[in-house]
Short mmCIF file of C-alpha atoms and ligand atoms in Angstrom, two decimals:
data_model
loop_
_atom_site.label_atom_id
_atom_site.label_comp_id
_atom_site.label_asym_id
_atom_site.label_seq_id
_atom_site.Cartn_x
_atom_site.Cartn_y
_atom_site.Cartn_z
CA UNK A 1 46.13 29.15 -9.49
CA UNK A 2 44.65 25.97 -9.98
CA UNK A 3 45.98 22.60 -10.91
CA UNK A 4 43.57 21.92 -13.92
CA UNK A 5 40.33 22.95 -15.24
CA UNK A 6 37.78 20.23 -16.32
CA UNK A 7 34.11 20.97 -17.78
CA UNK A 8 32.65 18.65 -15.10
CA UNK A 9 33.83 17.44 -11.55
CA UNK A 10 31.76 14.97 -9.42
CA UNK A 11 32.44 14.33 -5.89
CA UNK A 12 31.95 10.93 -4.57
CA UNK A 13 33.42 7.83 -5.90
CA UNK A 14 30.26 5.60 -4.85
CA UNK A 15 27.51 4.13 -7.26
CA UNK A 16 25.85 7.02 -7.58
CA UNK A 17 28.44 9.49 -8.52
CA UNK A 18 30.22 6.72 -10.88
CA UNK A 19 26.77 6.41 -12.46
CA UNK A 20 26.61 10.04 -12.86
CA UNK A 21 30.02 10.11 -14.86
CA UNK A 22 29.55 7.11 -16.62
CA UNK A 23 26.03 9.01 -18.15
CA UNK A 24 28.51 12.59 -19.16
CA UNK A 25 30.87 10.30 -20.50
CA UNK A 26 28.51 8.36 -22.79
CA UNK A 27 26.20 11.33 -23.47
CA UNK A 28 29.23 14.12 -23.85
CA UNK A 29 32.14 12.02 -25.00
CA UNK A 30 34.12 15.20 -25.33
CA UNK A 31 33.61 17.09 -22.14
CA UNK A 32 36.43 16.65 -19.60
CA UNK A 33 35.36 15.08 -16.89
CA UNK A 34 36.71 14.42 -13.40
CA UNK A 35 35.66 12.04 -10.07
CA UNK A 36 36.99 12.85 -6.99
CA UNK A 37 37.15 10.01 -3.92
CA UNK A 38 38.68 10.54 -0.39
CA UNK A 39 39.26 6.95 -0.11
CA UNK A 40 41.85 4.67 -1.81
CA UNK A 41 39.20 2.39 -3.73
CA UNK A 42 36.09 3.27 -4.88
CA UNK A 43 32.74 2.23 -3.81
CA UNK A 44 34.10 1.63 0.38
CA UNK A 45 30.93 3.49 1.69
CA UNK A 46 27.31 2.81 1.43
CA UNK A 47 27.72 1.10 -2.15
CA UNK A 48 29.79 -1.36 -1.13
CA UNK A 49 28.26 -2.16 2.51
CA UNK A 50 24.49 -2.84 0.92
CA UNK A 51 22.32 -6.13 0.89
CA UNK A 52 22.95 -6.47 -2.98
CA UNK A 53 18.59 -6.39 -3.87
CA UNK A 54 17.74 -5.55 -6.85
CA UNK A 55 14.46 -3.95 -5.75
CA UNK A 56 11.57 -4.40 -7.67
CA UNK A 57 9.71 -0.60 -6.55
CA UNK A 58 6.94 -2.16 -5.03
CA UNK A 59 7.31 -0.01 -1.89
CA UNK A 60 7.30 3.11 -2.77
CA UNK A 61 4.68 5.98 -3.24
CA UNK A 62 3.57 6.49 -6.87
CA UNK A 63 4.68 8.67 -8.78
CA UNK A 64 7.42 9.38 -6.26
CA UNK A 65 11.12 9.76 -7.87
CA UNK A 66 11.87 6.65 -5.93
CA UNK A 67 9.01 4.56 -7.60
CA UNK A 68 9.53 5.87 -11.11
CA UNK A 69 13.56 5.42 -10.86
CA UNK A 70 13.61 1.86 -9.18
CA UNK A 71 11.10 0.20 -11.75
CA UNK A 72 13.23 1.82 -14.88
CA UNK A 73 16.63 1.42 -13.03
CA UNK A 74 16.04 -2.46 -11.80
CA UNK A 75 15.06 -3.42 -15.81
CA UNK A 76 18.45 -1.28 -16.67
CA UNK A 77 20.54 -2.54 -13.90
CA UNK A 78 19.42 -6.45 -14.95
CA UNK A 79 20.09 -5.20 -18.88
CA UNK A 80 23.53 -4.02 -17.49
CA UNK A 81 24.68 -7.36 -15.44
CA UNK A 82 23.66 -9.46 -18.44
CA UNK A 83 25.51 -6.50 -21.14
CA UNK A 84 28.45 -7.15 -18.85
CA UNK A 85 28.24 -10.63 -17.51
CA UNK A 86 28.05 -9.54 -13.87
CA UNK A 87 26.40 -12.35 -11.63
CA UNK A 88 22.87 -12.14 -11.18
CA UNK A 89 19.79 -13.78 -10.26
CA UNK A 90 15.74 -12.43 -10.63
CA UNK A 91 15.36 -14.91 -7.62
CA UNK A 92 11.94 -12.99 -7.01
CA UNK A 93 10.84 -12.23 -2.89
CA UNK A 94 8.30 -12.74 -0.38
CA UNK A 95 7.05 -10.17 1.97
CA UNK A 96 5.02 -11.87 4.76
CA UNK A 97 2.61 -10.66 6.87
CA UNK A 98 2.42 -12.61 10.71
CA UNK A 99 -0.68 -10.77 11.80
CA UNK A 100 -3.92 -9.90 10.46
CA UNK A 101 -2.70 -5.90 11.50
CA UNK A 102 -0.45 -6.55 8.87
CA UNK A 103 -3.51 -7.27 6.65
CA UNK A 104 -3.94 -3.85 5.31
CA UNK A 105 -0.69 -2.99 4.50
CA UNK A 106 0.53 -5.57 2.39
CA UNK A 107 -2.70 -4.40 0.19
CA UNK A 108 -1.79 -1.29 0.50
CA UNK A 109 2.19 -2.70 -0.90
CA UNK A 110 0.01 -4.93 -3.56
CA UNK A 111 -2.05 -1.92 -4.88
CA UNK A 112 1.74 0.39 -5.04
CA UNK A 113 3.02 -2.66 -6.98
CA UNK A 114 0.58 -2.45 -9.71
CA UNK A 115 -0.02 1.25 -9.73
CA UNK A 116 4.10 1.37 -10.07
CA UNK A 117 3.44 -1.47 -13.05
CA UNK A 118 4.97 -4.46 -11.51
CA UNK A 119 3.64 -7.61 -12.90
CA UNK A 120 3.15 -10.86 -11.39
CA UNK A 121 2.94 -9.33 -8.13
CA UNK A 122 0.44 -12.55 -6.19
CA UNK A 123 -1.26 -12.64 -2.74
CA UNK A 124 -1.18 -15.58 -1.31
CA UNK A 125 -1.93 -17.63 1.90
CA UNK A 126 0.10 -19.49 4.27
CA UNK A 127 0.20 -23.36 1.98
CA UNK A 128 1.41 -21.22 -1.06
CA UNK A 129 3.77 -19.39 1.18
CA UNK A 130 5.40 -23.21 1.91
CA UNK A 131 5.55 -24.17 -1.33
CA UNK A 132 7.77 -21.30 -1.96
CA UNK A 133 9.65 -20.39 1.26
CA UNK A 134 9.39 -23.95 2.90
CA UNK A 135 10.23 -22.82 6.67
CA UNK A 136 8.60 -19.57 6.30
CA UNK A 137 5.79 -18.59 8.78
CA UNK A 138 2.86 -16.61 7.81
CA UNK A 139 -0.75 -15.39 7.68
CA UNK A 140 -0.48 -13.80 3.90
CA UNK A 141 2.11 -13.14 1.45
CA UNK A 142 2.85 -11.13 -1.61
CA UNK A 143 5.30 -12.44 -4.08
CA UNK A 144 7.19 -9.98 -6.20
CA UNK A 145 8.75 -12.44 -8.57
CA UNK A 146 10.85 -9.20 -10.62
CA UNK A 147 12.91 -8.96 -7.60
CA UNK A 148 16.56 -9.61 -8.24
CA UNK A 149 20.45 -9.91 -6.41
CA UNK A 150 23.59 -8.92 -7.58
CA UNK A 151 26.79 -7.67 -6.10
CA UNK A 152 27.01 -3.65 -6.48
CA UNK A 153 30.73 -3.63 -5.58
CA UNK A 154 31.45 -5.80 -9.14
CA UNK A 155 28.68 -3.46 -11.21
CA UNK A 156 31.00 -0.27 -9.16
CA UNK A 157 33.99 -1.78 -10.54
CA UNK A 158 32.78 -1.71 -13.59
CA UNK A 159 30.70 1.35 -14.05
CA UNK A 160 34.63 2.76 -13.68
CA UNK A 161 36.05 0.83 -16.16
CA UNK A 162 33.71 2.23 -18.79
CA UNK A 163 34.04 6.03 -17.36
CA UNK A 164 38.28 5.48 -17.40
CA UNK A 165 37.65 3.82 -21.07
CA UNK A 166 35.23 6.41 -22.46
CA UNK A 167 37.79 9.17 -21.54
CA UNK A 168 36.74 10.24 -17.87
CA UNK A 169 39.43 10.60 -14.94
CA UNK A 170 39.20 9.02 -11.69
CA UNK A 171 41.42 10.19 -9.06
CA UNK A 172 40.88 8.20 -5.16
CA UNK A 173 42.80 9.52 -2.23
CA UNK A 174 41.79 13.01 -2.95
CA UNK A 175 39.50 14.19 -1.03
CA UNK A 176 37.61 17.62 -1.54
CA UNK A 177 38.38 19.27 1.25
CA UNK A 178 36.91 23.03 0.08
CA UNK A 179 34.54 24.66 -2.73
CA UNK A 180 35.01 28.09 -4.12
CA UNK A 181 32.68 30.37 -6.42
CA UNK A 182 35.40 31.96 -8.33
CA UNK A 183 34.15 34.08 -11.90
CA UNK A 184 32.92 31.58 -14.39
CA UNK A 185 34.26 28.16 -12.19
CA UNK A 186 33.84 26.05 -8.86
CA UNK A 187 37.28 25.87 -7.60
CA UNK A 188 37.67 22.88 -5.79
CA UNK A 189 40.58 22.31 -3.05
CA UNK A 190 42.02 19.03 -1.70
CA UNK A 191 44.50 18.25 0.44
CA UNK A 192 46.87 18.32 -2.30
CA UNK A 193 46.08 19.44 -6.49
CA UNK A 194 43.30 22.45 -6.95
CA UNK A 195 41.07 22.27 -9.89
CA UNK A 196 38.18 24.15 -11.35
CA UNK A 197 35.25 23.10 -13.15
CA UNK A 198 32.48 24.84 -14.92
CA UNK A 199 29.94 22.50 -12.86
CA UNK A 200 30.14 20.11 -10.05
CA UNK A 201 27.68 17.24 -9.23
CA UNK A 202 27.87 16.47 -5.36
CA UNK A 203 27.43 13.06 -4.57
CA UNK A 204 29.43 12.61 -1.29
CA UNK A 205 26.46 9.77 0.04
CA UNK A 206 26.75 10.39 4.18
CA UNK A 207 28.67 13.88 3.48
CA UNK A 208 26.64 15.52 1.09
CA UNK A 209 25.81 18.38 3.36
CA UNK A 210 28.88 18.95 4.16
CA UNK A 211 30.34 19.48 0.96
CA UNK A 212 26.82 21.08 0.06
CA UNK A 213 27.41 23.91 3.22
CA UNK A 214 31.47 24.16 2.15
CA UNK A 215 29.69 25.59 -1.16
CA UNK A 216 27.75 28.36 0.70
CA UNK A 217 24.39 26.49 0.71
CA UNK A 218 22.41 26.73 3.57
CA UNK A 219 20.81 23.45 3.45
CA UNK A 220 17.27 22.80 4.71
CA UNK A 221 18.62 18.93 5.65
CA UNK A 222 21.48 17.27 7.61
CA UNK A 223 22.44 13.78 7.14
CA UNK A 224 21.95 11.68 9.71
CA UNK A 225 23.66 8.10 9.94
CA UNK A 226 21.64 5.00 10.56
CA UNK A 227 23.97 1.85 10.85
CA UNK A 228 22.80 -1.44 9.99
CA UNK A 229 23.98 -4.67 11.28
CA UNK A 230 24.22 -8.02 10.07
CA UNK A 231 24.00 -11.76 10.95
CA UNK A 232 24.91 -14.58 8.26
CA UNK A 233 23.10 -18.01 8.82
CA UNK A 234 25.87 -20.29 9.34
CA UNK A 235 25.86 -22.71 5.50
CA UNK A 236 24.75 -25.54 7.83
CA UNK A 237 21.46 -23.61 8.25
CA UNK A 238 21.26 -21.69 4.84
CA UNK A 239 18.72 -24.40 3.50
CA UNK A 240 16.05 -22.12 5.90
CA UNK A 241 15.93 -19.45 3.02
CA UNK A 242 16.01 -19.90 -0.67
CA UNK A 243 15.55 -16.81 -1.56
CA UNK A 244 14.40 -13.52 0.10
CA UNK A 245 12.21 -12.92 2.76
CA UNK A 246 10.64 -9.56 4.02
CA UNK A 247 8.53 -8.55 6.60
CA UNK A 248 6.05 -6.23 6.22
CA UNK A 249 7.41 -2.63 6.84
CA UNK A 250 6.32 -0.10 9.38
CA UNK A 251 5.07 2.97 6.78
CA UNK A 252 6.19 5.39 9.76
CA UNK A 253 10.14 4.45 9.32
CA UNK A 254 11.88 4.82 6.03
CA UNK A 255 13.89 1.02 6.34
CA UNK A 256 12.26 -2.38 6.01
CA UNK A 257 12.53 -3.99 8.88
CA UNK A 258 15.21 -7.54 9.06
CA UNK A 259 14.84 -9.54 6.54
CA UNK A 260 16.64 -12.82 5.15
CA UNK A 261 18.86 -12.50 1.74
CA UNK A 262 20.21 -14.93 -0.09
CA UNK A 263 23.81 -13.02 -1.53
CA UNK A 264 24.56 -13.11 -4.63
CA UNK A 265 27.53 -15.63 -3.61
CA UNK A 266 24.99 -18.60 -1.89
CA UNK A 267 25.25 -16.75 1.65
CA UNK A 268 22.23 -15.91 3.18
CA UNK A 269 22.60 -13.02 5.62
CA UNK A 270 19.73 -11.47 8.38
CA UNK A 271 19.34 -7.87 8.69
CA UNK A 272 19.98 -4.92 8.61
CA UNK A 273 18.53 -3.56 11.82
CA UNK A 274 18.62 0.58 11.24
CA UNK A 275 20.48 1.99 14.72
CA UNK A 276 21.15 5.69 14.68
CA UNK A 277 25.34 5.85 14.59
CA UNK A 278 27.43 7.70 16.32
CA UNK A 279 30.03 8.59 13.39
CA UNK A 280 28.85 9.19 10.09
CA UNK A 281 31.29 5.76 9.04
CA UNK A 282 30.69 4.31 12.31
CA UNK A 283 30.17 0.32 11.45
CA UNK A 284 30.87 -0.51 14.91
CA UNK A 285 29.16 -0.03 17.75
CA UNK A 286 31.49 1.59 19.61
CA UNK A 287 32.69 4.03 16.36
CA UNK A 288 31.89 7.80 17.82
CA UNK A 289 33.17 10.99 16.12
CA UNK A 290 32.15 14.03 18.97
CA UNK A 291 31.96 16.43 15.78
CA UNK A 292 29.87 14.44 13.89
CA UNK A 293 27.75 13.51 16.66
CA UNK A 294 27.51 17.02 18.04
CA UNK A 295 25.98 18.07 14.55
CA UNK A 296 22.75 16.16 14.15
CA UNK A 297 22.24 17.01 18.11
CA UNK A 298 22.35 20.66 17.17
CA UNK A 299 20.57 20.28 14.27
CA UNK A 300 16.73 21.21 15.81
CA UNK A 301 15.20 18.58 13.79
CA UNK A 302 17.14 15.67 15.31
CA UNK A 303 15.09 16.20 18.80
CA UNK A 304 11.69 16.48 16.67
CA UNK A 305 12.74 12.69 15.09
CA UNK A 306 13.89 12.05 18.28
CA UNK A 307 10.78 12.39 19.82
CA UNK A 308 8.43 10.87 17.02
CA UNK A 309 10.19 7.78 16.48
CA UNK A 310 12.07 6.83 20.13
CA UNK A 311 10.34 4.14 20.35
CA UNK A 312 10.72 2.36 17.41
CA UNK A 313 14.72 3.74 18.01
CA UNK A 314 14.95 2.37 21.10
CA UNK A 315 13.70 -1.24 20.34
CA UNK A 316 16.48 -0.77 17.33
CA UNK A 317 19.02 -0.64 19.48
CA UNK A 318 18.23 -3.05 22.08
CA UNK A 319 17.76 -4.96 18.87
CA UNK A 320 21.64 -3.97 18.48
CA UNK A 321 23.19 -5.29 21.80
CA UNK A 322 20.95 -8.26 21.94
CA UNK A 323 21.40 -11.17 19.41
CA UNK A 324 18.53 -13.08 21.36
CA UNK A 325 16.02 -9.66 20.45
CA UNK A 326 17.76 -9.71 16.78
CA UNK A 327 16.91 -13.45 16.65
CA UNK A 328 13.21 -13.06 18.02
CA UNK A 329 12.47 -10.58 15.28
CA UNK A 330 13.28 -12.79 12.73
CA UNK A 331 11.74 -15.70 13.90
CA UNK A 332 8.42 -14.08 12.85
CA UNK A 333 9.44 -14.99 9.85
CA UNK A 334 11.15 -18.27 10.21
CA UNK A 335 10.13 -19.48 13.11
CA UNK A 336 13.35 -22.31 12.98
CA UNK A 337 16.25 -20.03 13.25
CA UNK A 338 18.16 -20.31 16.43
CA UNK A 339 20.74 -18.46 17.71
CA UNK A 340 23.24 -20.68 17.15
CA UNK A 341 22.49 -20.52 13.55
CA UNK A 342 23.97 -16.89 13.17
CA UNK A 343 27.16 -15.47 13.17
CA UNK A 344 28.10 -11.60 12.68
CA UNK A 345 28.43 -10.39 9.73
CA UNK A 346 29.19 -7.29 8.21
CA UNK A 347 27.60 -3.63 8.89
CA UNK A 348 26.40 -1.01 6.56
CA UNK A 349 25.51 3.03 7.22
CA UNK A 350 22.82 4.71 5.92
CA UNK A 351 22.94 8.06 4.57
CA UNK A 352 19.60 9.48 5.81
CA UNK A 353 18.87 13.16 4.91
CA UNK A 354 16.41 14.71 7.86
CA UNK A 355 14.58 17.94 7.42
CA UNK A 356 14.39 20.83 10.16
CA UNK A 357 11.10 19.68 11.25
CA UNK A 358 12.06 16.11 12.12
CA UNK A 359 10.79 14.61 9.17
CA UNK A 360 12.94 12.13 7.58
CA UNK A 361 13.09 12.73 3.83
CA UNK A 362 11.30 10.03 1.76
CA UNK A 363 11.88 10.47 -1.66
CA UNK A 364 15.50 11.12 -3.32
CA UNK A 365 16.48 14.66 -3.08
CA UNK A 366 18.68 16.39 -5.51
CA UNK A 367 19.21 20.44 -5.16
CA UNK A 368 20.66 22.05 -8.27
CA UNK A 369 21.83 25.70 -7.55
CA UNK A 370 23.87 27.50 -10.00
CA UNK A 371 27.06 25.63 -11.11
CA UNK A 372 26.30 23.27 -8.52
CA UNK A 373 24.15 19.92 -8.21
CA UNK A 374 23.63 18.43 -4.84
CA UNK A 375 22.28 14.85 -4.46
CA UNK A 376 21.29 15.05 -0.74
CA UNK A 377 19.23 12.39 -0.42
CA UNK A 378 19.48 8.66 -2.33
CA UNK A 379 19.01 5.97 -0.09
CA UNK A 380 17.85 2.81 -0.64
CA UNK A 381 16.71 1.73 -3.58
CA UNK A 382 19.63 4.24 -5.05
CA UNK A 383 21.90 0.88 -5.91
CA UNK A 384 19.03 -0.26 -7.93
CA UNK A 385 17.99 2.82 -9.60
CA UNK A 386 21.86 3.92 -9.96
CA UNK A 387 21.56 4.31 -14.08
CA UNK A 388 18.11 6.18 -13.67
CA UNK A 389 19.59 8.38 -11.34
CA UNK A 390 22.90 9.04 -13.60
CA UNK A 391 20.03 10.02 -16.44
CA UNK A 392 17.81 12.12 -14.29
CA UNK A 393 20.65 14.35 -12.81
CA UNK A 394 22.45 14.61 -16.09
CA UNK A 395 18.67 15.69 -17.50
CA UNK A 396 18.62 17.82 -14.60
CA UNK A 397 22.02 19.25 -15.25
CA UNK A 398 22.65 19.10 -18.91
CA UNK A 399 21.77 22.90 -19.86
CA UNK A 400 24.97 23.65 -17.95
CA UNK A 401 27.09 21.28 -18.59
CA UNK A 402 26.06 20.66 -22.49
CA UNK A 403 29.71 21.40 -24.46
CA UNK A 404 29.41 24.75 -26.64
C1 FAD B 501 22.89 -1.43 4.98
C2 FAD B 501 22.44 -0.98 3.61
C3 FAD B 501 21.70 -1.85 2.79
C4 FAD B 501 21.28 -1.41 1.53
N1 FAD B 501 20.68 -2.29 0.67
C5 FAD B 501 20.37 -1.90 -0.59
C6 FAD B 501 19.87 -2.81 -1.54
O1 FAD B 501 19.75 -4.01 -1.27
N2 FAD B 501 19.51 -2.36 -2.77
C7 FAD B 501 19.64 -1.04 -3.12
O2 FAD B 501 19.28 -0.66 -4.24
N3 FAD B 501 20.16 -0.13 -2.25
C8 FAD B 501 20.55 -0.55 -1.02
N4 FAD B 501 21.11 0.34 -0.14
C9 FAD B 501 21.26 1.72 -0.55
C10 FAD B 501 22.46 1.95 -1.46
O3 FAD B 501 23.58 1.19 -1.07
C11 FAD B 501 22.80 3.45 -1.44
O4 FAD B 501 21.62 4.17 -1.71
C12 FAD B 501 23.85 3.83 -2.48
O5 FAD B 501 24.98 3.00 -2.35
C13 FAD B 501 24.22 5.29 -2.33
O6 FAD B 501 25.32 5.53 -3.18
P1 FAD B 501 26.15 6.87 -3.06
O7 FAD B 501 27.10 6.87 -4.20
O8 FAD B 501 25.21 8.01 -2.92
O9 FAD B 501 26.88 6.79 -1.66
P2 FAD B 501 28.27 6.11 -1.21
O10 FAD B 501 28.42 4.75 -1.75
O11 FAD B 501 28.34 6.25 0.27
O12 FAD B 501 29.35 7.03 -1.91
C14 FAD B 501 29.67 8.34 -1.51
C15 FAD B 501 31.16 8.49 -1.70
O13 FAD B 501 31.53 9.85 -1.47
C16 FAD B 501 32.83 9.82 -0.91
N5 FAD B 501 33.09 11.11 -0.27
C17 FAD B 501 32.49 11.63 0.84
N6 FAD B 501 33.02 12.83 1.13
C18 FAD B 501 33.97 13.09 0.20
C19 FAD B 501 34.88 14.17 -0.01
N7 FAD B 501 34.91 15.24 0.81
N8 FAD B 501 35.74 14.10 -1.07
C20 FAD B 501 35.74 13.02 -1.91
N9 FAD B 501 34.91 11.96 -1.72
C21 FAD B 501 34.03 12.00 -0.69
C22 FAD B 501 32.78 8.67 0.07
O14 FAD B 501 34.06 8.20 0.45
C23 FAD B 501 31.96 7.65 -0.71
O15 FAD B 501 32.76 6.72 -1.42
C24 FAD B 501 21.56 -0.07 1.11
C25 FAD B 501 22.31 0.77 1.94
C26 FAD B 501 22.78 0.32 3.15
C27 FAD B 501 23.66 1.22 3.97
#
């Protein structure tokens, strides 16, 4: 017996999933269509823990989901904040390379801009670097003037509205605790109601394998959780950065290395460093869940990453427990910040989806199987590209779920 049926349940109450519902409601006005979250707001995980960038794609491979989806999504996400009068700002970045090493990869970043079709996207040298970032440091620089800020809790909030208001359901505090293939429906079991759906779209961010293996799937990727930690400049000090700067990234490690960002609110904040966690919502230090943690150790392509990138790990987290290593890093790029200019801030955690042989996955993932969809991997830029992604998966999906 189940509590009710609906044509369409999602899992996962964060940007994605909310962008998901919010592209069945609009496209299928009369399908009924449920959201289930396991916390009491929506949004508490990954999409409300982010730096706020609207990225501009000028990282990413072309042709790559990621590339295609960030350019589209950031002019849609810009479109939506203006639609809906959420704060914004196309502030524009700087990515800065301190060493002539560095020389060849920013080209490399220039040449991925234009092949991705940004425009505007400038090399320059260190005077037009001060002109723009005044206490920046640098050899060469690429501006990406499409680059933009915004607060992804507000556009959360209000992807919601427009699901609730378009005829969707939202429930938070339920959390899906078990999937069943029953004839014809999922049946999906929480702690308290059961319901059944015709298709379900998994978008459970740092628990999408789980809920993908509660479904029978034998997944070819586990999650792992990569926390990253902030500073703010104290507002005193905030004059160092007026808008964002980057370093360039190491094209071995799937995060970009700590950067300044000027928030959406006037704060400017320093990070995130990427530290592997020890609980999959571990944004302390000292968070540790021995289940959790005893799953990406058994998981044989945890010791294969382990092995490729311990290095780079281990500087991370010496990175973590020392604020003078933190603030070394970043005076590369402004050579004027001091310690005493940064206080803690907040923390964020990564949903990073690693493959059996130690790869981590680049590119977003999404695994449709039968009445099932599973988004198992959308990191960063996923914010960004969150209305791209709600099109793609309901493209994906809609042979299934299209009303009869
Ligand atoms: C530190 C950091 C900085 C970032 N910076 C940027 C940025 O500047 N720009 C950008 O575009 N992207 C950025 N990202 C990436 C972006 O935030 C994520 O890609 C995006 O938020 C992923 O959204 P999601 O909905 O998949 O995951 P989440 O927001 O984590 O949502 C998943 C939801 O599923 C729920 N859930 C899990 N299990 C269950 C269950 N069993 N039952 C019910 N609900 C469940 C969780 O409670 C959660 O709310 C950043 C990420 C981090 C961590």
């Amino acid at each position: 017996m189940t509590d009710s049926r609906y044509d369409v349940i999602i899992v996962g109450g964060g940007i994605v999933g909310l962008a998901v519902a919010l592209e069945i409601t609009k496209r299928f006005p009369r399908l009924r269509l449920l959201l289930l979250e396991k916390e009491n707001e929506l949004g508490r995980h990954q999409s409300g823990h982010n730096s706020g960038v609207i990225h501009s794609g000028i990282y990413y491979k072309p042709g790559s989901l990621k590339a295609r989806l960030c350019v589209e999504g950031a002019r849609a996400m810009v479109q939506f904040c203006r639609e809906y009068g959420i704060p914004h700002e196309i502030c524009g970045k700087v990515i800065v390379a301190t060493h002539e090493e560095e020389f060849p990869r920013l080209e490399e970043l220039r040449r991925r801009g234009e092949a991705n079709g940004l425009t505007g996207v400038q090399s320059i040298g260190r005077e037009q670097l001060q002109e723009i970032e005044p206490h920046a440091s640098g050899l060469r620089a690429l501006v990406v003037p499409s680059t933009g800020i915004t607060s992804y809790a507000a556009v959360c909030a209000k992807y919601a509205e427009l699901i609730r208001a378009q005829g969707g359901t939202i429930l938070t505090s339920t959390e899906v605790t078990g999937l069943r293939d029953s004839t014809g429906d999922v049946t999906v079991e929480t702690r308290g109601p059961v319901f059944s759906t015709g298709y379900l779209i998994n978008c459970a961010g740092l628990y999408s394998d789980r809920i993908s293996r509660m479904s029978g799937g034998e997944s070819d990727v586990i999650i792992v959780p990569f926390r990253g930690e902030y500073y703010d400049l104290v507002p005193e000090r905030s004059s160092l950065v007026r808008s964002l700067i980057y370093p360039v990234p190491d094209p071995q490690f799937p995060f970009l290395g700590v950067h300044f960002t000027r928030r959406i609110t006037g704060t400017v904040d320093a990070g995130p460093n990427a530290v592997l966690a020890f609980r999959r919502e571990g944004y302390r230090r000292r968070d540790f869940k021995l289940n959790e943690l005893a799953t990406s150790l058994a998981f044989p392509g945890f010791w294969r990453m382990a092995a490729k990138h311990w290095r780079s790990g281990s500087d991370e987290f010496h990175r973590s427990f020392s604020k003078g290593e933190f603030v070394r890093a970043l005076q590369r790029l402004v050579p004027e910040v001091r310690e005493q200019d940064l206080v803690p801030g907040g923390s964020g955690v990564r949903a990073q989806a690693l493959r059996r042989d130690g790869a981590l996955v680049d590119d977003f993932q999404f695994a449709p199987s039968g009445k099932i969809l599973h988004v198992l991997n959308v990191p960063s830029p996923a914010a960004t590209a969150s209305l791209m992604i709600g099109r793609y998966i309901v493209n994906e999906a809609e042979s299934a779920i299209r009303p009869r």
